[in-house]
Amino acid sequence: MSWASSTTNLQGAIDASAPGDQVWVAQGIYKPTALSGPASRTLSFSMKNGVVIYGGFVGNEHDLAQRSPVNLALGHFSSTTLSGDIGVPGSMADNSYHVIDNPVGLTSSAVLDGFVITAGNANGPANTMFRYGGGMYNNGISPGPCNPTVRHCLFTDNRAFYGGGIYNNAGAATLNGTGGSASPTLIDCVFQRNTATQSGGAIGVFSNNRNAISNSTLTRCTFRFNSAVEGGAIYSMADFYGVANPTMVNCIFEDNKASSGGAIMGWTGYKSTGIPRLTNCSFMRNTAAYGGVYNNYVSQGTGSPQFTNCSFQANTGILYNDGYLSVVNPLLVNCVAFKNGAAETFTNLYQATVQLQYSLVDNTVTGYTSVNSLTMVVSPFLNSTSTNLSPCSPAINTGLTSATGLIGVTTDLSGNPRINLEQVDMGAYEASSLSAARQARLYVNASATGTNSGLDWANAFTDLQSALYYPCVADTLEIWVAEGIYKPTTTSSRDISFFLRNNVTIYGGFRGNETALRERPPMDLSRPLNTTLSGDIGLPGITTDNSYHVISNPVGLTTTAVLDGFVVTGGNADDNLLNGTRSQGGGMYNSGQGGDCNPTIRSCVFIGNSASLGGAIYNGGGVNGVSSPTIINCLFLNNSATSYGGAIFNYGYKGVSSPVITNCAFASNTCLSGGAIYNYGEYGISSPLLVNCSFADNLGGIVVSTGYQGVSNTLMGNCLAFNRLVTNGSDFKNSFGSSITAQYSLFSSTMSGYSSGPGNLTTNTTPFVSTTDLRLAPSSLAINSGNPSVVIVRTGLYSLTNVPETDLANQNRIDGDRIDMGAYEYQTAANQTVYSVRNGPWNESLTWSCGCIPTGNQKVQIGHIVTIPAAYKVSILSVRYSLSGAIIFGVSGVLELKEGAPAH
C-alpha cells in the first residue's frame, strides 16, 4: 500500500487491485514466474479491467506527475522492464512463451503505461497459443473482447512464429462460431528488433470467422528493425467473413524487412474485409521481395487500403497488390513517394489498381491512376535520410485539405499543426514555410573551400549531385561546373548516377572565376578543358567496380534538359543481363520506357565507356515511349560494347528511338556489331538522322540497322567515313527490311551496305589530317561538297538542311560558298579563329586550341594570361579579349595587327 511496504510480486498486485486502482511499478526487471518452484515458460503477466499499471518510477514518488517522463521518440525508455528471460540468462530457448498473456474480456480500461517488454519467445508446439505473441498475446476468441490500452511501451527483442511483439487473436472456437474481438489501442509505443518465424515481426493480427473483428488503433508508434517472412512490422489477416481494419496515425516504419511486405502485409481471404487506414505515416528503407506494403486479397475478399498524408522513401517498392478474385484498390491521398524502386514502386496483379489523389511521386513510377498529382525528378524530401519536405518542395501547400483521412487529425508526424498555411501539405510532415529565394544559377567547383552553398564560385558545391538535387530553383536553372573530376557517389554503389533535369542546363569547362557565360573558354574537343564526369568510383583504373552508368536519365526529359561541355568517361554497364538496364549505356542511359526521354547533349566527349549495349549512350524507346535525344558537336572515342553499339545503341521496342546527331565524330569505338552506332527497331521505330558526322576506324562496322517487326531507316547527310580497320562484314549493314540512306557524303570506295542518294562521293585516300586528327586535309574531296541547300540556324530542330553555327571545333560551320562534309569545316586562313586554352607562352602549342600557334592571318581570342617572350614578333588578323584574358609582353616582345584589321 506504499513504497515502503511494496510487494515484489507484480502479478499479485494486479490481481489484488479493483477497478479504478493503479499499480505503480518501480525501476527494475520483473519476470513472470511463480513465487516458488521451477520457472515455467507458460507463466505470463496479465492485465485487468479498470486497472492502470504504471512503470518507470524511482520508488519514492507520491504523485503521478513526479514519475520520470518516458519519451520514446527521443530514446528515453522506461526504467521498468517486463522480461521473459526466466531461464538461463541470455538464452531465448527457455524464455517465457508470452511476457504478457491477456485474457478474454479485457476492455480499453485495462491500461499498461511506461514499460519495456522484452525477451518473450513464442516458439511452442504447433497448433497451440504458445506460437503467438512473444511480447504480448491478446486473446479475443469468441465471445471476446480483448482490447487493452498500451501506452509509452517499448517492445524489443521478442520472438514468435506469429506476432513477435504482439499477437491479436480475434476468432471463434469453432469453424462456424461467432467471432470475437481483439482490437487493442497502442499509443506512443516503439517496436524494435522483434522477429517472427512466419508472420508479423512486431504485430500479428488474426481475425477469422463471422463477426470476428480486429480494428486496432495505433497512434504515434514506431517500428524499426523488425523482421518476418510476411509483414516485417505488421501482419494483418482476415478470413471467412472476418474484419481487420487497423487505424494508424502518426506512425513510423523504418528498416523493417520481410519476404512479402517489408513493413506491412495484409491478407484478406474468403468474403472478409481489410481496410487499413494510415494517416501521417512515414515509411523508409523497408525491404521485401514483394513490396514495402503487400496487399493480398483473394477469394472475394474486399478492401482498399487508404493512405492519407503518408511519405515513402528508399523502400523496395511501396505497394504490391494481388487482387485474385477480389477487389483491391489502394488509395493514396496527399502522399509523397520518391526512390522506391522506380517502375516497381507499385505492382498490380489481376484487377488491382492504385489510385493517387493530390500526391507526388518520382517520374519513373508507373501503374497508377491520378487526380491532381505531381511527378518529380528531384527529391521532394529534405535529404535521403528524412521524409521531411525540402524548403522548396512542390508538395508544400498543394494537398487536399478536405481529405477524409484528416478528419480529427490536428498535428503532423512531428506534432506540429497539420495545416501551417491555407492548404495542407502533402506527406507526413507539414513544412514551416514556403521557403526562401529560388536560384537561377548554381556553382560547382571540386576545389572550392567556402561554405559550399552553391550560390557563387567562392562558395561553390564541391560535388555535382548537390546541385542536381538542389530543391529551390527557378523555372529555369543553369549549373556552372569548373574543371575537375566529378563522380556520382563517394560510396561503392554502382547504381548511383548523375542525371539531367528539365529546364536545367549544366555547363562544364569553366575555370572557376567567370561572371558571364561568354567568358567560358571555347570548347576544343581535341583537347577539352577537363571537366570530367567519371564512373571510376572504385579502385582507380579497375572498371569492374565502376558505375553502371555515369549518367542515368529518367522518363519525362525534354530537350530543355541540357548537358554542355563535359568529358564523360569510365561508365561500365557490364551486368551482361541484356534485358536489364545495368548492361545498357555505360556513359549515359536514356530511359524512354513508357514515356519520353529526349535530352540535349552538346559539346561533350564520351571516351572509354563500356557496356553490353551502347558503350557510350543507350537510347531506349520502350513501350509507348520515345528516347530521341539531340546530340550536337560531340566526340565519341574508344568506347566499346560486347554486343551491339560500341558508341551508341538506339532501341525502339514498341516505341521510338530516333536521335538527331549533328557535327559529331566517332573514332576507334569497338563492338561485335555496330562499332559506332547500332539501331534496332523491334515492333517500334529506330531511325536516327546523322548530319555532318565523321567516322574513322570503328571496329565492327560503322552503322548497323535492324528492323525486326519494326522500322529502322537511318538517314545520313554530309557525313564522312573512312575505316582503316577490318570490320565484321560491311561497314554499313541492314537486316529485316531496314535501310541506311546517304546523301552528299564521302565514304571509302570499299564501303557498302548503304543506299546512295544525291551528291555522294567515294575515295581511296584518307580525307583526314592524320590517324588521330579528324579535321579535313587541305586536299580532301569533302571540302565544299556538302548539301548546297544547307543553311545556318541559331535555334530549333536541326535537319539535313538546317545546321548549327559552328562545327565540332567551334569554328564557323560554313567557310565558303558551301558546307563541307564531316564534323569539321575546313577553315581558310581568313576565317580561322585560335583560342587560348590555358595560361602560357604565345609560342607554345599547349597554350592554343588544336595546338595551333597563331603566327599569321588568324583571328585570336584570349581568355587566359598569355605571354609574348623577348625577341618574339607575331602578325595576326585580329585579337579579342574576355574579361579574364590578357597579354603580357616580355622585353622586345611585339604583337602586330595586319594592316586595316580592327583591334578589339
Short mmCIF file of N, CA, C and O in Angstrom, two decimals, residues 294-298 320-329 347-353:
data_model
loop_
_atom_site.label_atom_id
_atom_site.label_comp_id
_atom_site.label_asym_id
_atom_site.label_seq_id
_atom_site.Cartn_x
_atom_site.Cartn_y
_atom_site.Cartn_z
N TYR A 294 2.37 -5.09 -48.67
CA TYR A 294 1.84 -6.13 -49.54
C TYR A 294 0.36 -6.32 -49.21
O TYR A 294 0.00 -6.62 -48.08
N ASN A 295 -0.49 -6.11 -50.22
CA ASN A 295 -1.93 -6.28 -50.05
C ASN A 295 -2.37 -7.49 -50.86
O ASN A 295 -2.36 -7.46 -52.08
N ASN A 296 -2.76 -8.55 -50.14
CA ASN A 296 -3.15 -9.79 -50.80
C ASN A 296 -4.62 -10.06 -50.50
O ASN A 296 -4.99 -10.42 -49.38
N TYR A 297 -5.46 -9.84 -51.51
CA TYR A 297 -6.91 -10.03 -51.34
C TYR A 297 -7.34 -11.14 -52.27
O TYR A 297 -7.19 -11.04 -53.49
N VAL A 298 -7.85 -12.23 -51.72
CA VAL A 298 -8.19 -13.39 -52.52
C VAL A 298 -9.60 -13.87 -52.17
O VAL A 298 -10.16 -13.52 -51.13
N TYR A 320 2.47 -3.77 -53.23
CA TYR A 320 2.37 -4.96 -54.07
C TYR A 320 0.95 -5.48 -53.88
O TYR A 320 0.59 -5.95 -52.80
N ASN A 321 0.12 -5.35 -54.91
CA ASN A 321 -1.31 -5.60 -54.79
C ASN A 321 -1.71 -6.83 -55.59
O ASN A 321 -1.51 -6.88 -56.80
N ASP A 322 -2.29 -7.79 -54.89
CA ASP A 322 -2.74 -9.03 -55.51
C ASP A 322 -4.24 -9.14 -55.31
O ASP A 322 -4.72 -9.36 -54.19
N GLY A 323 -4.99 -8.94 -56.37
CA GLY A 323 -6.45 -8.92 -56.25
C GLY A 323 -7.12 -10.12 -56.88
O GLY A 323 -8.13 -9.97 -57.58
N TYR A 324 -6.61 -11.31 -56.64
CA TYR A 324 -7.16 -12.51 -57.27
C TYR A 324 -8.59 -12.76 -56.78
O TYR A 324 -8.83 -12.98 -55.59
N LEU A 325 -9.55 -12.69 -57.69
CA LEU A 325 -10.97 -12.90 -57.39
C LEU A 325 -11.48 -11.93 -56.33
O LEU A 325 -12.43 -12.22 -55.61
N SER A 326 -10.84 -10.78 -56.22
CA SER A 326 -11.22 -9.80 -55.21
C SER A 326 -11.02 -8.40 -55.76
O SER A 326 -10.58 -8.20 -56.89
N VAL A 327 -11.34 -7.43 -54.91
CA VAL A 327 -11.17 -6.03 -55.27
C VAL A 327 -10.14 -5.42 -54.33
O VAL A 327 -10.32 -5.44 -53.11
N VAL A 328 -9.05 -4.90 -54.87
CA VAL A 328 -8.07 -4.20 -54.05
C VAL A 328 -7.61 -2.97 -54.82
O VAL A 328 -6.92 -3.08 -55.82
N ASN A 329 -8.04 -1.82 -54.34
CA ASN A 329 -7.74 -0.55 -55.00
C ASN A 329 -7.19 0.43 -53.96
O ASN A 329 -7.89 1.30 -53.46
N THR A 347 3.09 -2.48 -57.82
CA THR A 347 2.91 -3.71 -58.58
C THR A 347 1.46 -4.16 -58.43
O THR A 347 0.98 -4.34 -57.31
N ASN A 348 0.77 -4.33 -59.54
CA ASN A 348 -0.64 -4.69 -59.52
C ASN A 348 -0.87 -5.99 -60.26
O ASN A 348 -0.54 -6.10 -61.45
N LEU A 349 -1.44 -6.98 -59.56
CA LEU A 349 -1.78 -8.25 -60.18
C LEU A 349 -3.29 -8.37 -60.30
O LEU A 349 -4.04 -7.90 -59.44
N TYR A 350 -3.71 -9.04 -61.38
CA TYR A 350 -5.13 -9.23 -61.66
C TYR A 350 -5.81 -7.87 -61.78
O TYR A 350 -5.30 -6.98 -62.45
N GLN A 351 -6.94 -7.63 -61.12
CA GLN A 351 -7.66 -6.38 -61.35
C GLN A 351 -7.28 -5.28 -60.37
O GLN A 351 -7.96 -4.26 -60.28
N ALA A 352 -6.21 -5.44 -59.63
CA ALA A 352 -5.82 -4.43 -58.65
C ALA A 352 -5.36 -3.15 -59.35
O ALA A 352 -4.78 -3.18 -60.43
N THR A 353 -5.64 -2.01 -58.73
CA THR A 353 -5.19 -0.71 -59.23
C THR A 353 -4.77 0.15 -58.05
O THR A 353 -5.19 -0.08 -56.91
#
